């Protein structure tokens, strides 16, 4: 079990609190499983800049990266391996500006590589290389202003639509969602209580 956290807010984080509750139940109900947490803000996520993007295009064209590109490609490959080693994944994902925090997009850009996450054929399109295994994902989505019943004057959800689509694209289709969207007029304590209950229930059978 790997928990990947995209909130930088530490003890103040709603998504982390919900994820930690999930993990407490998971630990109780899956005593033989190893559990690791990866805080994406801890400095271990490599950047994906000019050398890495160059390496990706080199690999895409059937070549082998060298020099700076090789170093960047190794960092991306190692990061993919860290992610792909887990067959149970828990993501905590706050809404940032209607979408996901940029550190999570950085994670996606680092690990989403040809031959690792996807293949692509000119006529038939993408293949999803993490499909067919035993992988499952649970995602904690939180926001403060936007909520499912609200109209576009409170923003739109490009958070779960984008991230859920990315997970499916990798081939991970067994996805559970745990949501905390109290909105500015809702009962935050009741919404949190419900989210924590859903987290416990989901973890039991995960
Ligand atoms: C940089 C930033 C951008 C945010 N953008 C939105 C937003 O577009 N819509 C929204 O409803 N809440 C937004 N929020 C509020 C957070 O989504 C909300 O407080 C969430 O529960 C934070 O999760 P966390 O406590 O785990 O960090 C934003 C918060 C931050 C820090």
CSV table of C-alpha atoms and ligand atoms in Angstrom, one decimal:
chain,number,residue,atom,x,y,z
A,1,UNK,CA,0.0,0.0,0.0
A,2,UNK,CA,1.4,3.3,-1.1
A,3,UNK,CA,-0.2,6.6,0.0
A,4,UNK,CA,0.7,9.5,-2.3
A,5,UNK,CA,-0.1,12.8,-0.7
A,6,UNK,CA,-0.5,16.0,-2.7
A,7,UNK,CA,-1.3,18.4,0.1
A,8,UNK,CA,1.5,20.5,1.6
A,9,UNK,CA,-0.6,21.5,4.6
A,10,UNK,CA,0.6,18.9,7.1
A,11,UNK,CA,-1.4,18.8,10.3
A,12,UNK,CA,-3.9,21.3,8.9
A,13,UNK,CA,-4.7,19.2,5.9
A,14,UNK,CA,-8.2,17.8,5.5
A,15,UNK,CA,-7.2,15.3,2.8
A,16,UNK,CA,-4.4,14.0,4.9
A,17,UNK,CA,-6.6,13.6,8.0
A,18,UNK,CA,-9.0,11.5,5.9
A,19,UNK,CA,-6.2,9.5,4.3
A,20,UNK,CA,-4.7,8.8,7.7
A,21,UNK,CA,-8.0,7.5,9.0
A,22,UNK,CA,-8.2,5.3,5.9
A,23,UNK,CA,-4.7,4.0,6.7
A,24,UNK,CA,-5.5,3.3,10.4
A,25,UNK,CA,-8.4,1.1,9.3
A,26,UNK,CA,-6.3,-0.5,6.5
A,27,UNK,CA,-3.5,-1.3,9.0
A,28,UNK,CA,-6.0,-3.0,11.3
A,29,UNK,CA,-7.7,-5.0,8.6
A,30,UNK,CA,-4.6,-5.9,6.5
A,31,UNK,CA,-2.0,-6.5,9.2
A,32,UNK,CA,0.4,-8.3,6.8
A,33,UNK,CA,0.6,-5.5,4.3
A,34,UNK,CA,3.4,-3.0,4.1
A,35,UNK,CA,2.2,0.7,4.2
A,36,UNK,CA,4.3,3.6,2.9
A,37,UNK,CA,3.4,7.3,2.6
A,38,UNK,CA,5.0,9.5,-0.1
A,39,UNK,CA,4.6,13.2,0.6
A,40,UNK,CA,5.0,14.6,-2.9
A,41,UNK,CA,6.4,17.8,-1.3
A,42,UNK,CA,9.3,16.0,0.4
A,43,UNK,CA,11.8,16.9,-2.3
A,44,UNK,CA,12.2,13.4,-3.8
A,45,UNK,CA,10.0,13.9,-6.9
A,46,UNK,CA,12.3,14.8,-9.8
A,47,UNK,CA,11.6,17.7,-12.1
A,48,UNK,CA,10.5,17.1,-15.6
A,49,UNK,CA,12.2,19.8,-17.6
A,50,UNK,CA,14.2,20.2,-20.8
A,51,UNK,CA,16.4,17.1,-20.4
A,52,UNK,CA,13.5,14.8,-19.3
A,53,UNK,CA,11.2,16.1,-22.1
A,54,UNK,CA,14.0,15.6,-24.6
A,55,UNK,CA,14.6,12.1,-23.3
A,56,UNK,CA,10.9,11.2,-23.6
A,57,UNK,CA,10.9,12.3,-27.2
A,58,UNK,CA,14.1,10.4,-27.9
A,59,UNK,CA,12.6,7.2,-26.4
A,60,UNK,CA,9.3,7.8,-28.3
A,61,UNK,CA,11.3,7.9,-31.5
A,62,UNK,CA,13.0,4.6,-30.6
A,63,UNK,CA,16.3,6.0,-29.5
A,64,UNK,CA,18.3,5.8,-26.2
A,65,UNK,CA,18.9,9.0,-24.2
A,66,UNK,CA,22.4,9.9,-23.3
A,67,UNK,CA,24.2,12.6,-21.2
A,68,UNK,CA,21.8,14.8,-19.3
A,69,UNK,CA,18.9,13.1,-21.0
A,70,UNK,CA,20.0,9.7,-19.7
A,71,UNK,CA,20.3,11.1,-16.1
A,72,UNK,CA,16.8,12.6,-16.3
A,73,UNK,CA,15.4,9.4,-17.9
A,74,UNK,CA,16.8,7.3,-15.0
A,75,UNK,CA,15.2,9.6,-12.5
A,76,UNK,CA,11.8,9.2,-14.2
A,77,UNK,CA,12.2,5.5,-14.5
A,78,UNK,CA,13.1,5.2,-10.8
A,79,UNK,CA,10.1,7.3,-9.9
A,80,UNK,CA,7.8,5.1,-12.0
A,81,UNK,CA,9.2,2.0,-10.3
A,82,UNK,CA,8.5,3.5,-6.8
A,83,UNK,CA,4.9,4.1,-7.9
A,84,UNK,CA,4.4,0.8,-9.8
A,85,UNK,CA,5.7,-1.3,-6.9
A,86,UNK,CA,2.5,-0.8,-5.0
A,87,UNK,CA,-0.7,-2.7,-5.9
A,88,UNK,CA,-2.8,-0.7,-3.5
A,89,UNK,CA,-2.7,3.1,-4.0
A,90,UNK,CA,-4.2,5.8,-1.9
A,91,UNK,CA,-4.0,9.4,-3.2
A,92,UNK,CA,-5.0,12.5,-1.2
A,93,UNK,CA,-5.9,15.2,-3.6
A,94,UNK,CA,-7.0,18.8,-2.7
A,95,UNK,CA,-8.7,20.9,-5.3
A,96,UNK,CA,-6.4,23.7,-6.4
A,97,UNK,CA,-7.9,26.3,-8.8
A,98,UNK,CA,-10.5,23.8,-10.0
A,99,UNK,CA,-7.8,21.1,-10.7
A,100,UNK,CA,-5.1,19.2,-8.8
A,101,UNK,CA,-2.1,20.7,-7.0
A,102,UNK,CA,0.8,21.3,-9.5
A,103,UNK,CA,3.0,18.8,-7.6
A,104,UNK,CA,0.6,16.0,-8.5
A,105,UNK,CA,0.6,17.1,-12.2
A,106,UNK,CA,4.4,17.0,-11.9
A,107,UNK,CA,4.2,13.4,-10.6
A,108,UNK,CA,1.9,12.5,-13.5
A,109,UNK,CA,4.3,14.0,-16.0
A,110,UNK,CA,7.3,12.2,-14.5
A,111,UNK,CA,5.7,8.7,-14.3
A,112,UNK,CA,3.5,8.7,-17.5
A,113,UNK,CA,6.1,7.3,-19.9
A,114,UNK,CA,5.9,5.1,-23.0
A,115,UNK,CA,6.7,1.5,-22.2
A,116,UNK,CA,5.9,2.2,-18.5
A,117,UNK,CA,2.4,3.6,-18.2
A,118,UNK,CA,1.3,3.5,-21.8
A,119,UNK,CA,1.9,2.3,-25.3
A,120,UNK,CA,0.4,3.9,-28.4
A,121,UNK,CA,-0.3,2.6,-31.9
A,122,UNK,CA,-1.1,4.9,-34.8
A,123,UNK,CA,-4.4,3.3,-35.7
A,124,UNK,CA,-5.7,1.7,-32.5
A,125,UNK,CA,-4.4,4.4,-30.0
A,126,UNK,CA,-3.3,3.9,-26.5
A,127,UNK,CA,-2.7,0.7,-24.5
A,128,UNK,CA,-2.8,0.9,-20.7
A,129,UNK,CA,0.2,-0.9,-19.3
A,130,UNK,CA,-0.9,-1.0,-15.6
A,131,UNK,CA,-4.0,-2.9,-16.6
A,132,UNK,CA,-4.6,-6.5,-15.9
A,133,UNK,CA,-2.8,-6.7,-12.5
A,134,UNK,CA,-4.2,-6.6,-9.0
A,135,UNK,CA,-4.0,-2.8,-8.7
A,136,UNK,CA,-6.6,-0.8,-6.9
A,137,UNK,CA,-6.7,2.9,-6.2
A,138,UNK,CA,-8.6,5.0,-3.6
A,139,UNK,CA,-8.7,8.8,-4.0
A,140,UNK,CA,-9.5,11.4,-1.3
A,141,UNK,CA,-10.9,14.5,-3.1
A,142,UNK,CA,-11.3,17.7,-1.0
A,143,UNK,CA,-12.4,21.2,-1.8
A,144,UNK,CA,-13.7,24.2,0.1
A,145,UNK,CA,-15.8,26.3,-2.3
A,146,UNK,CA,-16.8,23.9,-5.1
A,147,UNK,CA,-19.2,21.0,-4.3
A,148,UNK,CA,-21.2,18.6,-6.5
A,149,UNK,CA,-24.6,20.4,-6.1
A,150,UNK,CA,-23.3,23.8,-6.9
A,151,UNK,CA,-23.4,25.7,-10.3
A,152,UNK,CA,-20.4,27.0,-12.2
A,153,UNK,CA,-20.4,30.3,-10.2
A,154,UNK,CA,-18.6,28.2,-7.6
A,155,UNK,CA,-16.1,26.7,-10.1
A,156,UNK,CA,-16.0,23.4,-11.9
A,157,UNK,CA,-14.5,20.0,-11.1
A,158,UNK,CA,-11.5,19.5,-13.2
A,159,UNK,CA,-9.9,17.8,-10.2
A,160,UNK,CA,-11.6,14.3,-10.1
A,161,UNK,CA,-12.4,14.4,-13.8
A,162,UNK,CA,-8.8,14.9,-14.7
A,163,UNK,CA,-7.2,12.7,-12.1
A,164,UNK,CA,-9.8,9.9,-12.5
A,165,UNK,CA,-9.2,9.9,-16.2
A,166,UNK,CA,-5.4,9.7,-15.7
A,167,UNK,CA,-5.8,6.7,-13.4
A,168,UNK,CA,-8.0,5.0,-16.0
A,169,UNK,CA,-5.6,5.8,-18.8
A,170,UNK,CA,-2.8,4.0,-16.8
A,171,UNK,CA,-5.1,0.9,-16.8
A,172,UNK,CA,-6.1,1.2,-13.1
A,173,UNK,CA,-9.9,1.0,-13.3
A,174,UNK,CA,-10.7,-0.3,-9.8
A,175,UNK,CA,-11.1,3.2,-8.2
A,176,UNK,CA,-12.8,4.2,-5.0
A,177,UNK,CA,-13.6,7.9,-4.2
A,178,UNK,CA,-13.8,9.4,-0.8
A,179,UNK,CA,-15.0,13.0,-1.0
A,180,UNK,CA,-15.0,16.0,1.3
A,181,UNK,CA,-16.7,19.0,-0.3
A,182,UNK,CA,-18.2,21.0,2.6
A,183,UNK,CA,-18.8,24.2,0.5
A,184,UNK,CA,-18.9,27.6,2.1
A,185,UNK,CA,-22.5,27.2,3.3
A,186,UNK,CA,-22.4,23.5,4.3
A,187,UNK,CA,-21.9,21.8,7.7
A,188,UNK,CA,-18.2,21.1,7.6
A,189,UNK,CA,-18.2,18.9,10.7
A,190,UNK,CA,-21.0,16.7,9.3
A,191,UNK,CA,-19.3,16.5,5.9
A,192,UNK,CA,-16.0,15.5,7.6
A,193,UNK,CA,-17.7,12.9,9.7
A,194,UNK,CA,-19.2,11.4,6.6
A,195,UNK,CA,-15.9,11.4,4.7
A,196,UNK,CA,-14.1,9.8,7.6
A,197,UNK,CA,-16.8,7.1,7.8
A,198,UNK,CA,-16.5,6.4,4.1
A,199,UNK,CA,-12.7,6.3,4.4
A,200,UNK,CA,-13.0,3.6,7.2
A,201,UNK,CA,-15.6,1.6,5.2
A,202,UNK,CA,-13.6,1.7,2.0
A,203,UNK,CA,-10.3,0.7,3.8
A,204,UNK,CA,-11.9,-2.4,5.3
A,205,UNK,CA,-12.4,-4.2,2.0
A,206,UNK,CA,-9.7,-2.5,0.0
B,1,LIG,C1,-3.7,27.0,-3.7
B,1,LIG,C2,-5.1,26.6,-3.4
B,1,LIG,C3,-6.1,26.6,-4.3
B,1,LIG,C4,-7.4,26.3,-4.0
B,1,LIG,N1,-8.4,26.3,-5.0
B,1,LIG,C5,-9.6,25.9,-4.7
B,1,LIG,C6,-10.6,25.8,-5.8
B,1,LIG,O1,-10.4,26.1,-6.9
B,1,LIG,N2,-11.9,25.4,-5.4
B,1,LIG,C7,-12.2,25.0,-4.2
B,1,LIG,O2,-13.3,24.7,-3.9
B,1,LIG,N3,-11.3,25.0,-3.2
B,1,LIG,C8,-10.0,25.4,-3.4
B,1,LIG,N4,-9.0,25.5,-2.4
B,1,LIG,C9,-9.4,25.0,-1.1
B,1,LIG,C10,-9.0,23.5,-0.9
B,1,LIG,O3,-9.3,22.7,-2.0
B,1,LIG,C11,-9.6,22.9,0.3
B,1,LIG,O4,-9.3,23.7,1.4
B,1,LIG,C12,-9.0,21.5,0.6
B,1,LIG,O5,-9.8,20.9,1.6
B,1,LIG,C13,-7.6,21.6,0.9
B,1,LIG,O6,-7.1,20.3,1.1
B,1,LIG,P1,-6.0,20.0,2.3
B,1,LIG,O7,-6.6,20.6,3.6
B,1,LIG,O8,-5.8,18.6,2.3
B,1,LIG,O9,-4.7,20.8,1.8
B,1,LIG,C14,-7.7,25.9,-2.7
B,1,LIG,C15,-6.8,25.8,-1.7
B,1,LIG,C16,-5.5,26.2,-2.1
B,1,LIG,C17,-4.4,26.2,-1.0
